[in-house]
CSV table of C-alpha atoms and ligand atoms in Angstrom, one decimal:
chain,number,residue,atom,x,y,z
E,145,MET,CA,78.2,124.4,127.6
E,146,HIS,CA,76.5,127.5,128.9
E,147,LYS,CA,73.0,126.1,128.1
E,148,ILE,CA,71.0,125.1,131.1
E,149,ASP,CA,67.3,124.1,131.4
E,150,ILE,CA,64.9,125.8,133.7
E,151,GLU,CA,64.0,122.4,135.0
E,152,LEU,CA,67.6,121.9,136.2
E,153,ILE,CA,67.4,125.2,138.2
E,154,GLU,CA,64.2,123.9,139.7
E,155,MET,CA,65.8,120.6,140.6
E,156,THR,CA,68.6,122.5,142.3
E,157,MET,CA,66.0,124.4,144.3
E,158,ASP,CA,64.3,121.2,145.3
E,159,VAL,CA,67.5,119.8,146.7
E,160,MET,CA,68.1,123.0,148.5
E,161,LYS,CA,64.6,122.9,150.1
E,162,TYR,CA,65.2,119.4,151.2
E,163,THR,CA,68.5,120.3,152.8
E,164,ILE,CA,67.1,123.3,154.5
E,165,ASP,CA,64.1,121.4,155.8
E,166,ARG,CA,66.2,118.5,157.2
E,167,ILE,CA,68.3,120.7,159.4
E,168,THR,CA,66.3,120.8,162.6
E,169,SER,CA,64.6,117.5,162.0
E,170,THR,CA,65.4,114.0,163.3
E,171,LYS,CA,62.7,112.6,161.1
E,172,HIS,CA,65.5,112.0,158.5
E,173,LYS,CA,67.9,109.3,159.2
E,174,ILE,CA,71.7,109.8,159.5
E,175,GLY,CA,72.9,108.7,156.1
E,176,LYS,CA,75.7,106.2,155.8
E,177,PRO,CA,78.5,105.5,153.4
E,178,GLN,CA,78.2,102.7,150.9
E,179,THR,CA,81.1,101.1,149.2
E,180,ALA,CA,82.3,102.6,145.9
E,181,VAL,CA,81.5,99.3,144.3
E,182,ASP,CA,77.9,99.5,145.5
E,183,LEU,CA,77.5,103.1,144.4
E,184,LYS,CA,78.9,102.3,141.0
E,185,ALA,CA,76.4,99.5,140.6
E,186,LEU,CA,73.6,101.9,141.4
E,187,VAL,CA,74.6,104.7,139.1
E,188,GLY,CA,76.7,103.1,136.3
E,189,GLU,CA,78.9,105.1,134.0
E,190,THR,CA,78.4,108.8,134.4
E,191,VAL,CA,81.4,110.5,132.8
E,192,THR,CA,81.1,109.6,129.1
E,193,ALA,CA,82.2,111.1,125.8
E,194,SER,CA,78.7,112.4,125.0
E,195,GLY,CA,77.4,113.1,128.5
E,196,VAL,CA,74.4,111.4,130.2
E,197,GLY,CA,72.4,114.6,130.4
E,198,GLY,CA,71.7,117.0,133.3
E,199,GLU,CA,68.4,115.7,134.4
E,200,TYR,CA,69.6,112.1,134.4
E,201,ALA,CA,72.8,112.9,136.3
E,202,PHE,CA,70.8,115.0,138.8
E,203,ASN,CA,68.4,112.2,139.4
E,204,LEU,CA,71.3,109.9,140.2
E,205,TRP,CA,72.5,112.4,142.7
E,206,LYS,CA,69.1,112.7,144.4
E,207,LYS,CA,68.2,109.1,144.3
E,208,HIS,CA,71.5,107.3,145.2
E,209,LEU,CA,74.4,109.6,146.0
E,210,MET,CA,73.0,112.4,148.2
E,211,ASN,CA,72.0,110.1,151.0
E,212,ALA,CA,75.3,108.2,151.0
E,213,ASN,CA,76.6,111.2,153.0
E,214,VAL,CA,76.3,111.8,156.7
E,215,PRO,CA,74.4,115.0,157.5
E,216,ILE,CA,76.9,116.8,159.7
E,217,ASP,CA,74.1,118.8,161.2
E,218,HIS,CA,71.8,116.0,162.2
E,219,PRO,CA,70.8,116.7,165.9
E,220,ARG,CA,72.1,113.2,166.9
E,221,ASN,CA,75.4,113.5,165.0
E,222,LEU,CA,77.7,114.3,168.0
E,223,ALA,CA,80.8,112.8,166.5
E,224,PHE,CA,84.2,114.5,165.8
E,225,VAL,CA,83.2,118.2,165.5
E,226,PRO,CA,79.9,118.3,163.8
E,227,ALA,CA,78.5,121.4,162.2
E,228,SER,CA,75.2,123.2,161.9
E,229,PRO,CA,75.3,125.8,159.1
E,230,THR,CA,72.4,128.3,159.3
E,231,ARG,CA,69.8,128.2,156.6
E,232,ALA,CA,70.7,131.8,155.6
E,233,ALA,CA,74.4,130.8,155.2
E,234,ILE,CA,73.6,127.7,153.2
E,235,MET,CA,71.4,129.8,150.9
E,236,PHE,CA,74.0,132.4,150.4
E,237,ASP,CA,76.6,129.8,149.7
E,238,LEU,CA,74.6,129.1,146.6
E,239,VAL,CA,74.8,132.8,145.7
E,240,THR,CA,78.6,132.7,146.4
E,241,SER,CA,79.0,129.7,144.1
E,242,ALA,CA,76.8,131.1,141.4
E,243,SER,CA,78.7,134.4,141.5
E,244,SER,CA,82.1,132.7,141.1
E,245,ILE,CA,84.0,135.7,142.4
E,246,HIS,CA,87.8,135.7,142.3
E,247,GLY,CA,88.5,136.4,145.9
E,248,ALA,CA,92.3,136.9,145.8
E,249,TYR,CA,92.5,140.6,145.0
E,250,TRP,CA,90.4,143.6,145.8
E,251,MET,CA,90.6,144.7,142.1
E,252,GLU,CA,88.5,141.7,141.1
E,253,GLY,CA,86.5,140.8,144.2
E,254,ALA,CA,85.9,144.1,146.0
E,255,GLY,CA,82.2,143.5,146.7
E,256,GLY,CA,82.7,140.0,148.1
E,257,ILE,CA,85.9,140.8,150.0
E,258,PHE,CA,84.2,143.9,151.6
E,259,CYS,CA,81.5,141.6,153.0
E,260,GLU,CA,84.1,139.0,154.2
E,261,ASN,CA,85.9,141.8,155.9
E,262,GLU,CA,82.8,143.0,157.7
E,263,ALA,CA,82.3,139.5,159.1
E,264,MET,CA,86.0,139.3,159.9
E,265,LYS,CA,85.8,142.5,162.0
E,266,TRP,CA,83.3,140.9,164.2
E,267,ILE,CA,85.5,137.8,164.7
E,268,VAL,CA,88.5,139.9,165.4
E,269,SER,CA,86.6,141.9,167.9
E,270,LEU,CA,85.8,138.7,169.8
E,271,THR,CA,89.5,138.0,170.3
E,272,GLY,CA,90.3,141.3,172.0
E,273,LEU,CA,93.5,141.6,169.8
E,274,PRO,CA,94.8,145.2,169.6
E,275,LYS,CA,93.9,147.7,166.9
E,276,GLY,CA,95.4,146.8,163.6
E,277,ALA,CA,94.9,143.1,164.0
E,278,PHE,CA,93.1,141.5,161.1
E,279,GLY,CA,92.5,138.2,159.3
E,280,VAL,CA,91.4,136.3,156.2
E,281,PHE,CA,89.2,133.3,155.6
E,282,THR,CA,90.9,130.1,154.6
E,283,SER,CA,89.8,126.7,153.5
E,284,GLY,CA,89.9,125.5,157.2
E,285,GLY,CA,91.9,125.2,160.4
E,286,THR,CA,94.7,123.2,158.8
E,287,ALA,CA,95.3,125.9,156.1
E,288,ALA,CA,95.0,128.6,158.8
E,289,ASN,CA,97.5,126.9,161.0
E,290,LEU,CA,99.9,126.5,158.1
E,291,SER,CA,99.5,130.1,157.1
E,292,ALA,CA,100.3,131.2,160.7
E,293,ILE,CA,103.3,128.8,161.1
E,294,VAL,CA,104.8,130.1,157.8
E,295,THR,CA,104.4,133.7,158.9
E,296,ALA,CA,106.0,132.9,162.3
E,297,ARG,CA,108.9,131.0,160.6
E,298,GLU,CA,109.5,133.8,158.1
E,299,TYR,CA,109.5,136.4,160.8
E,300,TRP,CA,111.9,134.4,162.9
E,301,ARG,CA,114.3,134.1,159.9
E,302,SER,CA,114.0,137.8,159.3
E,303,LEU,CA,115.4,138.5,162.8
E,304,ASP,CA,118.7,136.7,162.3
E,305,ALA,CA,120.3,135.5,159.0
E,306,GLU,CA,121.7,132.5,160.8
E,307,ASN,CA,118.1,131.2,161.3
E,308,ASN,CA,118.0,130.6,157.5
E,309,SER,CA,120.2,127.6,158.0
E,310,ARG,CA,118.4,126.4,161.1
E,311,LYS,CA,115.6,123.9,161.1
E,312,GLY,CA,112.7,125.4,163.0
E,313,LEU,CA,111.2,124.0,166.2
E,314,ILE,CA,107.7,124.4,167.6
E,315,ILE,CA,106.4,123.5,171.1
E,316,THR,CA,102.8,122.5,171.6
E,317,SER,CA,101.0,120.0,173.9
E,318,ILE,CA,99.8,116.5,173.0
E,319,GLY,CA,96.2,117.9,173.2
E,320,ALA,CA,97.0,119.9,170.1
E,321,HIS,CA,95.2,119.0,166.9
E,322,SER,CA,96.9,116.6,164.4
E,323,SER,CA,97.1,119.4,161.8
E,324,VAL,CA,99.8,121.2,163.9
E,325,LYS,CA,102.1,118.3,163.6
E,326,SER,CA,101.3,117.8,159.9
E,327,MET,CA,101.7,121.4,159.0
E,328,ALA,CA,105.0,121.5,160.9
E,329,LYS,CA,106.0,118.7,158.5
E,330,VAL,CA,105.0,120.8,155.5
E,331,VAL,CA,107.4,123.6,156.7
E,332,ASP,CA,110.0,121.1,157.7
E,333,ALA,CA,110.0,122.1,161.4
E,334,ASP,CA,110.3,119.8,164.4
E,335,VAL,CA,107.6,119.6,167.1
E,336,LEU,CA,108.2,119.1,170.8
E,337,PHE,CA,105.3,118.2,173.0
E,338,VAL,CA,104.5,119.2,176.5
E,339,ASP,CA,103.3,115.9,177.8
E,340,THR,CA,99.7,116.7,178.8
E,341,GLU,CA,96.4,116.2,177.1
E,342,ASP,CA,94.9,118.4,179.9
E,343,VAL,CA,95.5,122.1,180.2
E,344,MET,CA,99.0,123.2,179.1
E,345,TYR,CA,100.2,125.6,181.8
E,346,GLY,CA,102.8,128.3,181.6
E,347,ASP,CA,105.0,126.5,184.1
E,348,ALA,CA,105.1,123.3,182.1
E,349,LEU,CA,105.9,125.3,178.9
E,350,GLN,CA,108.7,127.1,180.8
E,351,ALA,CA,110.1,123.8,182.0
E,352,LYS,CA,110.1,122.5,178.5
E,353,ILE,CA,111.9,125.6,177.1
E,354,ASP,CA,114.5,125.4,180.0
E,355,SER,CA,115.2,121.8,179.2
E,356,LEU,CA,116.3,122.5,175.6
E,357,MET,CA,120.0,122.3,174.7
E,358,PRO,CA,121.4,125.7,173.6
E,359,GLU,CA,121.4,124.7,169.9
E,360,GLU,CA,117.8,123.5,170.2
E,361,ARG,CA,116.8,126.7,171.9
E,362,LYS,CA,118.1,128.7,168.9
E,363,ARG,CA,115.8,126.6,166.7
E,364,LEU,CA,112.7,127.3,168.7
E,365,PHE,CA,110.5,129.9,167.0
E,366,ALA,CA,106.9,129.3,168.0
E,367,VAL,CA,104.5,127.9,170.6
E,368,VAL,CA,101.1,126.6,169.6
E,369,ALA,CA,98.5,126.7,172.4
E,370,THR,CA,94.9,125.3,171.9
E,371,GLY,CA,91.8,127.3,172.6
E,372,GLY,CA,89.5,124.3,173.0
E,373,THR,CA,91.1,120.9,172.3
E,374,THR,CA,89.3,119.0,169.7
E,375,ASN,CA,89.0,115.9,171.8
E,376,ALA,CA,88.0,117.4,175.2
E,377,GLY,CA,87.3,121.1,174.7
E,378,ILE,CA,90.2,122.0,177.0
E,379,ILE,CA,91.6,125.6,176.9
E,380,ASP,CA,95.3,126.0,177.6
E,381,ASP,CA,96.6,128.6,180.1
E,382,LEU,CA,96.6,131.3,177.4
E,383,SER,CA,97.7,134.2,179.6
E,384,GLY,CA,100.5,132.2,181.3
E,385,ILE,CA,101.7,131.0,177.9
E,386,GLY,CA,101.4,134.5,176.3
E,387,THR,CA,103.6,136.0,179.1
E,388,ILE,CA,106.3,133.4,178.5
E,389,CYS,CA,106.2,133.8,174.7
E,390,GLU,CA,106.6,137.6,175.2
E,391,LYS,CA,109.6,137.0,177.6
E,392,GLU,CA,111.2,134.4,175.5
E,393,GLN,CA,110.5,136.2,172.2
E,394,LEU,CA,108.6,133.4,170.7
E,395,TRP,CA,105.7,133.6,168.2
E,396,PHE,CA,102.4,132.7,170.1
E,397,HIS,CA,99.8,131.0,168.0
E,398,VAL,CA,96.4,130.0,169.4
E,399,ASP,CA,94.6,127.2,167.6
E,400,ALA,CA,91.0,127.9,168.4
E,401,ALA,CA,89.6,126.2,165.3
E,402,TYR,CA,86.9,124.4,167.2
E,403,GLY,CA,86.7,126.5,170.4
E,404,GLY,CA,86.8,129.9,168.7
E,405,GLY,CA,83.1,130.2,168.4
E,406,ALA,CA,82.8,130.2,172.2
E,407,LEU,CA,84.6,133.5,172.3
E,408,ALA,CA,81.1,134.9,171.6
E,409,ALA,CA,79.6,133.2,174.7
E,410,ASP,CA,79.7,135.4,177.9
E,411,SER,CA,79.6,132.4,180.2
E,412,VAL,CA,83.0,131.0,179.1
E,413,ARG,CA,84.7,134.0,177.5
E,414,HIS,CA,87.0,134.4,180.6
E,415,LEU,CA,88.5,131.0,180.0
E,416,PHE,CA,90.2,132.5,176.9
E,417,ASN,CA,91.8,135.4,178.7
E,418,GLY,CA,95.3,135.9,177.3
E,419,ILE,CA,94.2,135.2,173.7
E,420,GLU,CA,94.5,138.9,173.1
E,421,THR,CA,98.3,138.5,173.5
E,422,ALA,CA,98.5,136.0,170.6
E,423,ASP,CA,100.5,136.8,167.4
E,424,SER,CA,98.1,134.7,165.4
E,425,ILE,CA,94.8,132.8,166.0
E,426,THR,CA,93.0,130.1,164.0
E,427,ILE,CA,89.2,130.0,164.2
E,428,ASP,CA,87.0,127.7,162.0
E,429,PRO,CA,83.6,129.4,161.2
E,430,HIS,CA,82.6,126.1,159.7
E,431,LYS,CA,82.7,124.5,163.1
E,432,TRP,CA,81.1,126.7,165.8
E,433,MET,CA,80.1,129.8,163.8
E,434,PHE,CA,77.5,128.0,161.8
E,435,ALA,CA,79.0,128.5,158.4
E,436,PRO,CA,78.9,125.9,155.6
E,437,TYR,CA,82.1,124.1,154.5
E,438,ASP,CA,84.6,125.2,153.9
E,439,CYS,CA,85.4,128.2,156.0
E,440,GLY,CA,88.3,128.7,158.3
E,441,ALA,CA,90.0,131.9,159.4
E,442,VAL,CA,93.5,133.0,160.4
E,443,ILE,CA,94.0,136.3,162.3
E,444,TYR,CA,97.2,138.1,162.9
E,445,LYS,CA,98.2,140.7,165.5
E,446,THR,CA,100.4,142.3,162.9
E,447,PRO,CA,99.0,141.5,159.4
E,448,GLU,CA,102.1,143.1,157.7
E,449,LEU,CA,104.2,140.2,158.9
E,450,ALA,CA,101.8,137.8,157.1
E,451,LYS,CA,102.0,139.9,154.0
E,452,LYS,CA,105.8,139.6,154.0
E,453,ALA,CA,105.5,135.9,154.2
E,454,HIS,CA,102.7,135.2,151.8
E,455,SER,CA,102.5,137.9,149.2
E,456,GLN,CA,103.1,136.3,145.8
E,457,GLU,CA,105.2,138.0,143.1
E,458,GLY,CA,104.8,137.7,139.4
E,459,SER,CA,104.9,140.1,136.5
E,460,TYR,CA,101.3,139.4,135.7
E,461,LEU,CA,100.3,140.1,139.3
E,462,ASP,CA,101.9,143.6,139.6
E,463,ILE,CA,98.7,145.3,138.4
E,464,PHE,CA,96.9,144.1,141.5
E,465,LYS,CA,99.4,145.9,143.7
E,466,ASP,CA,99.2,149.1,141.8
E,467,GLU,CA,97.9,152.2,143.6
E,468,GLY,CA,94.9,152.2,141.3
E,469,ALA,CA,93.9,148.7,142.4
E,470,HIS,CA,94.6,149.3,146.0
E,471,GLY,CA,92.6,147.6,148.6
E,472,PHE,CA,92.7,144.6,150.8
E,473,ASN,CA,94.1,141.5,149.0
E,474,PRO,CA,93.2,138.3,150.9
E,475,THR,CA,95.8,136.3,149.0
E,476,ASP,CA,98.6,138.2,150.8
E,477,TYR,CA,97.8,136.7,154.2
E,478,GLN,CA,97.5,133.0,153.6
E,479,ILE,CA,98.7,130.3,151.3
E,480,GLN,CA,96.1,130.4,148.5
E,481,LEU,CA,96.1,132.6,145.4
E,482,THR,CA,92.8,132.1,143.7
E,483,ARG,CA,90.2,131.6,146.3
E,484,ARG,CA,86.4,131.7,146.6
E,485,VAL,CA,85.0,134.4,148.9
E,486,ARG,CA,84.1,131.7,151.4
E,487,GLY,CA,83.4,134.2,154.2
E,488,LEU,CA,80.5,135.6,152.2
E,489,PRO,CA,77.8,133.0,153.4
E,490,LEU,CA,78.9,133.8,157.0
E,491,TRP,CA,78.6,137.6,156.4
E,492,PHE,CA,75.0,137.2,155.0
E,493,SER,CA,73.9,135.1,157.9
E,494,LEU,CA,75.5,137.5,160.5
E,495,ALA,CA,73.9,140.5,158.7
E,496,MET,CA,70.5,138.8,158.6
E,497,HIS,CA,70.4,137.4,162.2
E,498,GLY,CA,72.6,139.7,164.2
E,499,THR,CA,75.5,138.6,166.4
E,500,ASP,CA,73.2,138.1,169.5
E,501,LYS,CA,71.7,135.0,167.8
E,502,TYR,CA,75.2,133.5,167.4
E,503,LYS,CA,75.9,134.1,171.1
E,504,GLU,CA,72.6,132.3,172.0
E,505,ALA,CA,73.3,129.4,169.7
E,506,VAL,CA,76.8,128.8,171.1
E,507,GLU,CA,75.5,129.1,174.7
E,508,ARG,CA,73.0,126.4,173.9
E,509,GLY,CA,75.8,124.0,172.8
E,510,LEU,CA,77.6,124.7,176.1
E,511,GLU,CA,74.4,124.1,178.0
E,512,LEU,CA,73.8,120.8,176.2
E,513,ALA,CA,77.2,119.6,177.4
E,514,GLN,CA,76.3,120.4,181.0
E,515,ILE,CA,72.9,118.7,180.5
E,516,ALA,CA,74.7,115.6,179.1
E,517,GLY,CA,77.0,115.6,182.1
E,518,LYS,CA,74.0,115.6,184.5
E,519,LEU,CA,72.3,112.8,182.5
E,520,ILE,CA,75.5,110.7,182.7
E,521,GLU,CA,75.8,111.2,186.4
E,522,GLU,CA,72.2,110.1,186.9
E,523,ARG,CA,72.8,106.8,185.1
E,524,PRO,CA,74.5,104.0,187.0
E,525,PHE,CA,76.0,102.3,183.8
E,526,VAL,CA,78.0,105.4,182.6
E,527,GLU,CA,80.3,107.8,184.2
E,528,LEU,CA,82.1,111.0,183.3
E,529,VAL,CA,85.8,110.6,182.5
E,530,ARG,CA,86.3,114.4,183.2
E,531,ALA,CA,83.9,117.3,183.7
E,532,PRO,CA,82.4,118.6,180.4
E,533,SER,CA,84.5,121.3,178.9
E,534,LEU,CA,83.2,123.8,176.3
E,535,SER,CA,80.8,121.5,174.4
E,536,CYS,CA,82.8,118.3,174.7
E,537,VAL,CA,81.8,115.4,177.0
E,538,ILE,CA,84.0,112.4,177.5
E,539,TYR,CA,82.5,109.5,179.4
E,540,ARG,CA,82.8,105.7,179.9
E,541,ARG,CA,80.3,102.9,179.7
E,542,ILE,CA,81.3,101.0,182.8
E,543,GLY,CA,82.6,97.5,181.9
E,544,TRP,CA,83.0,98.1,178.2
E,545,LYS,CA,86.0,97.1,176.2
E,546,PRO,CA,87.2,99.1,173.2
E,547,GLU,CA,85.4,96.7,170.8
E,548,ASP,CA,82.1,97.3,172.6
E,549,TYR,CA,82.3,101.0,171.8
E,550,THR,CA,83.1,100.3,168.2
E,551,HIS,CA,80.2,97.9,167.9
E,552,TRP,CA,77.8,100.3,169.5
E,553,THR,CA,78.9,103.1,167.2
E,554,TYR,CA,78.3,101.0,164.1
E,555,GLU,CA,75.0,99.6,165.3
E,556,ASN,CA,73.6,103.1,165.9
E,557,HIS,CA,74.9,104.4,162.6
E,558,GLU,CA,73.6,101.4,160.7
E,559,LYS,CA,70.1,102.1,162.1
E,560,GLY,CA,70.4,105.7,161.0
E,561,PHE,CA,69.7,106.7,164.6
E,562,ALA,CA,72.9,108.5,165.8
E,563,LEU,CA,76.5,109.0,165.1
E,564,VAL,CA,78.6,109.0,168.3
E,565,THR,CA,82.2,107.7,167.9
E,566,PRO,CA,84.7,106.5,170.4
E,567,THR,CA,87.8,108.3,171.4
E,568,LYS,CA,90.8,107.8,173.7
E,569,TRP,CA,91.8,109.6,176.9
E,570,LYS,CA,95.3,109.5,178.3
E,571,LYS,CA,95.4,108.0,181.8
E,572,GLY,CA,99.0,108.0,183.1
E,573,ASP,CA,100.9,106.1,180.5
E,574,THR,CA,98.0,104.3,178.9
E,575,PHE,CA,95.1,105.4,176.7
E,576,GLU,CA,91.6,104.5,177.7
E,577,THR,CA,88.9,104.1,175.1
E,578,CYS,CA,85.8,106.1,176.0
E,579,SER,CA,82.8,107.6,174.3
E,580,ARG,CA,82.5,111.3,173.4
E,581,PHE,CA,79.9,113.9,172.6
E,582,CYS,CA,80.6,117.2,170.8
E,583,PHE,CA,77.6,119.6,170.7
E,584,ILE,CA,77.3,122.2,168.0
E,585,ASN,CA,73.7,122.0,166.7
E,586,PRO,CA,71.5,124.1,169.1
E,587,ASP,CA,68.5,121.9,168.0
E,588,THR,CA,69.8,118.8,169.7
E,589,THR,CA,67.4,118.1,172.5
E,590,GLU,CA,67.8,116.6,176.0
E,591,GLU,CA,65.6,113.7,174.7
E,592,ASP,CA,68.2,113.0,171.9
E,593,ILE,CA,70.9,112.7,174.6
E,594,LYS,CA,68.8,110.5,176.8
E,595,MET,CA,68.0,108.2,173.9
E,596,ILE,CA,71.7,107.8,173.0
E,597,LEU,CA,72.8,107.2,176.5
E,598,ASP,CA,70.0,104.6,177.1
E,599,SER,CA,71.0,102.7,174.0
E,600,MET,CA,74.2,101.9,176.0
E,601,GLU,CA,72.5,100.2,178.9
Z,31,PLP,C1,89.2,121.0,163.4
Z,31,PLP,C2,90.5,121.5,163.9
Z,31,PLP,C3,91.6,121.8,163.1
Z,31,PLP,C4,91.6,121.5,161.6
Z,31,PLP,O1,90.6,122.3,160.9
Z,31,PLP,P1,90.1,121.9,159.5
Z,31,PLP,O2,89.1,122.9,159.2
Z,31,PLP,O3,89.5,120.5,159.6
Z,31,PLP,O4,91.3,121.9,158.6
Z,31,PLP,C5,92.7,122.3,163.6
Z,31,PLP,N1,92.8,122.6,164.9
Z,31,PLP,C6,91.8,122.3,165.8
Z,31,PLP,C7,91.9,122.6,167.3
Z,31,PLP,C8,90.6,121.7,165.3
Z,31,PLP,O5,89.6,121.5,166.1
């Protein structure tokens, strides 16, 4: 099974050239999903006892399957949190895959892990965390949040043996990402919400803590603030929350999976003040640091605490912890054992372009949100629901019902023109359906935004 034709390598290069070429271009349409039944009808049986052959399978991919995916980096893909991996990072992702490095332990993956750590040093420097803080790359924000919550919970249990029999409790706001609630479920902790989708302020957090019954207060071990909510780009009052966590002796986690890239942007860096007091931070390089999927990161103020929580034991693993093998072992700081060195593509791109280019690309996303805000204000048929925040813009088409938004989304997607999806915004006790842009790709143009808005008229 090690045999491969030179033609197959060339075909791989062709697909790569196509992918790299399409990045800044709107001449390609936004692909759309087809049903599994339709795809099956196009490609037939592919996994068979004797194999269909590499060239045949590859052609099926190129002809039918490749375009049944939505390019997350299309300049008019402004849905959810899109992405825009650099060409350099995409290319090096291929090198990363081809190298198949075991990235759990320094003993096996020193070269790859060294590069990951160089990239990590830059990310950590953006946070302003004190000396000694460090992190590791994870499969994404969800895995990073889980790794941080487990560390927080284990630390809390280490403080008092009675905490071993208590069910943990976390406070966050309703603006927090769904993964916080789901990962709390994984560790069997309860979640209480500060009832705001807007900025969670220190006062509101304090009031929530003060409202707890004594037994509940004993169960509380962590607060999760958001550094750029996924829906609206809102940054919680990180310094106020940090101060309260310090006073109340609670673990302070900042989920900046989406917003973390903006730490590099001078124009908004001050909005994150207080993040340097966090015990742990989640940042997704595959969102606003232009890395390909999948690449998240979790950073700890005191990595030793993560090591206590995550380091795996096993007789066959002892050798990795031996003095002779000593080095930084990424497996010790998050939930995975075997892992790919998924920070390697980011490292190559950072090394090639320099960090200033990253700053500029993030600033452009922020600027596009401001431009979109202005274009919305100029048009009588749409209005802003709230001022743009980071690179998110929530706006309404005056007079539209929820189904009008859905219909418009499908119509644009069907045409291969744009992907802009509806969202909801909490207004008092009700949720209003609105439209939302999230800008990541610096190659989105003002013209793209105008065309999308005008298709709503
Ligand atoms: C996207 C996001 C996550 C989840 O990250 P994945 O990489 O999709 O697992 C968590 N928190 C926030 C704030 C996010 O924006």
